[in-house]
Amino acid sequence: TSTKPRHRRPPKKGVQRGYALHDWVRLLQKSPNLSQRPPGSGLRTITPEEMAVHNKVHDGWMALHGKVYNIGPYLRYHPGGLGIM
């Protein structure tokens, strides 16, 4: 019989006090409009050049399935730490 090698998970990184998952949920409940866009403003086209500018820790954008997300507000709450994003 052969044994499969176990894959080790990377060590968990602790989040700073005030940045746990329940803190993120509480923030969402208090601030339903995290996008800070006026209601009814509609969607706009984002160019690759504009995406490239938003590459900082607190001003990071990510494109998934054709949609662009501002992940800056969420980064400090991510359980994997900043490096995983």
Coordinates of C-alpha atoms in Angstrom, one line a residue:
T1 CA 0.0 0.0 0.0
S2 CA 1.2 3.5 -0.7
T3 CA 0.5 6.5 1.4
K4 CA -0.3 9.8 -0.2
P5 CA 1.9 12.7 0.9
R6 CA 0.0 15.1 3.1
H7 CA -0.3 18.6 1.8
R8 CA 0.6 21.1 4.5
R9 CA -1.5 24.2 4.8
P10 CA 0.3 27.4 5.2
P11 CA 0.3 28.7 8.8
K12 CA -2.7 30.8 9.7
K13 CA -2.0 34.5 10.0
G14 CA -3.7 36.3 12.8
V15 CA -5.7 39.4 12.0
Q16 CA -5.3 42.6 13.9
R17 CA -7.7 43.3 16.7
G18 CA -10.9 44.9 15.2
Y19 CA -10.4 43.2 11.8
A20 CA -11.9 39.7 12.4
L21 CA -14.8 38.3 10.3
H22 CA -17.4 39.4 12.7
D23 CA -16.0 43.0 12.6
W24 CA -16.4 42.9 8.7
V25 CA -20.0 41.7 9.0
R26 CA -20.7 44.5 11.5
L27 CA -19.2 47.0 9.1
L28 CA -21.4 45.7 6.3
Q29 CA -24.5 46.0 8.5
K30 CA -23.7 49.6 9.4
S31 CA -22.5 50.7 6.0
P32 CA -24.5 49.1 3.2
N33 CA -22.8 51.2 0.5
L34 CA -19.2 50.3 0.8
S35 CA -18.6 51.3 -2.8
Q36 CA -19.2 55.0 -1.8
R37 CA -20.9 55.5 -5.2
P38 CA -24.1 57.5 -5.4
P39 CA -27.2 55.4 -5.8
G40 CA -28.3 55.1 -9.5
S41 CA -24.9 56.1 -10.8
G42 CA -24.7 53.0 -13.0
L43 CA -21.7 51.0 -14.1
R44 CA -18.8 52.3 -16.2
T45 CA -16.1 50.7 -18.2
I46 CA -12.8 50.3 -16.5
T47 CA -9.7 50.3 -18.7
P48 CA -6.6 48.1 -18.1
E49 CA -4.6 51.3 -17.6
E50 CA -7.0 52.4 -14.8
M51 CA -6.8 49.0 -13.2
A52 CA -3.0 49.2 -13.2
V53 CA -3.1 52.4 -11.2
H54 CA -5.1 50.8 -8.3
N55 CA -2.4 48.4 -7.1
K56 CA -1.7 49.7 -3.6
V57 CA -2.6 47.9 -0.3
H58 CA -5.4 50.3 0.6
D59 CA -6.4 51.1 -3.0
G60 CA -6.5 47.7 -4.7
W61 CA -8.8 46.7 -7.4
M62 CA -9.4 43.1 -8.6
A63 CA -11.1 41.9 -11.8
L64 CA -13.2 38.7 -11.5
H65 CA -15.4 37.4 -14.3
G66 CA -15.6 40.7 -16.1
K67 CA -16.4 42.8 -13.0
V68 CA -14.0 45.1 -11.1
Y69 CA -14.0 45.1 -7.3
N70 CA -12.3 47.6 -5.0
I71 CA -10.8 45.2 -2.4
G72 CA -9.0 47.9 -0.5
P73 CA -11.5 48.2 2.4
Y74 CA -11.5 44.4 2.8
L75 CA -7.8 43.6 2.8
R76 CA -7.2 44.1 6.5
Y77 CA -10.1 41.7 7.2
H78 CA -8.9 38.9 5.0
P79 CA -7.9 35.9 7.1
G80 CA -5.0 34.9 4.9
G81 CA -3.3 38.3 5.4
L82 CA -2.3 40.9 2.9
G83 CA 0.2 38.7 1.0
I84 CA -2.4 36.2 -0.2
M85 CA -4.4 38.8 -2.1

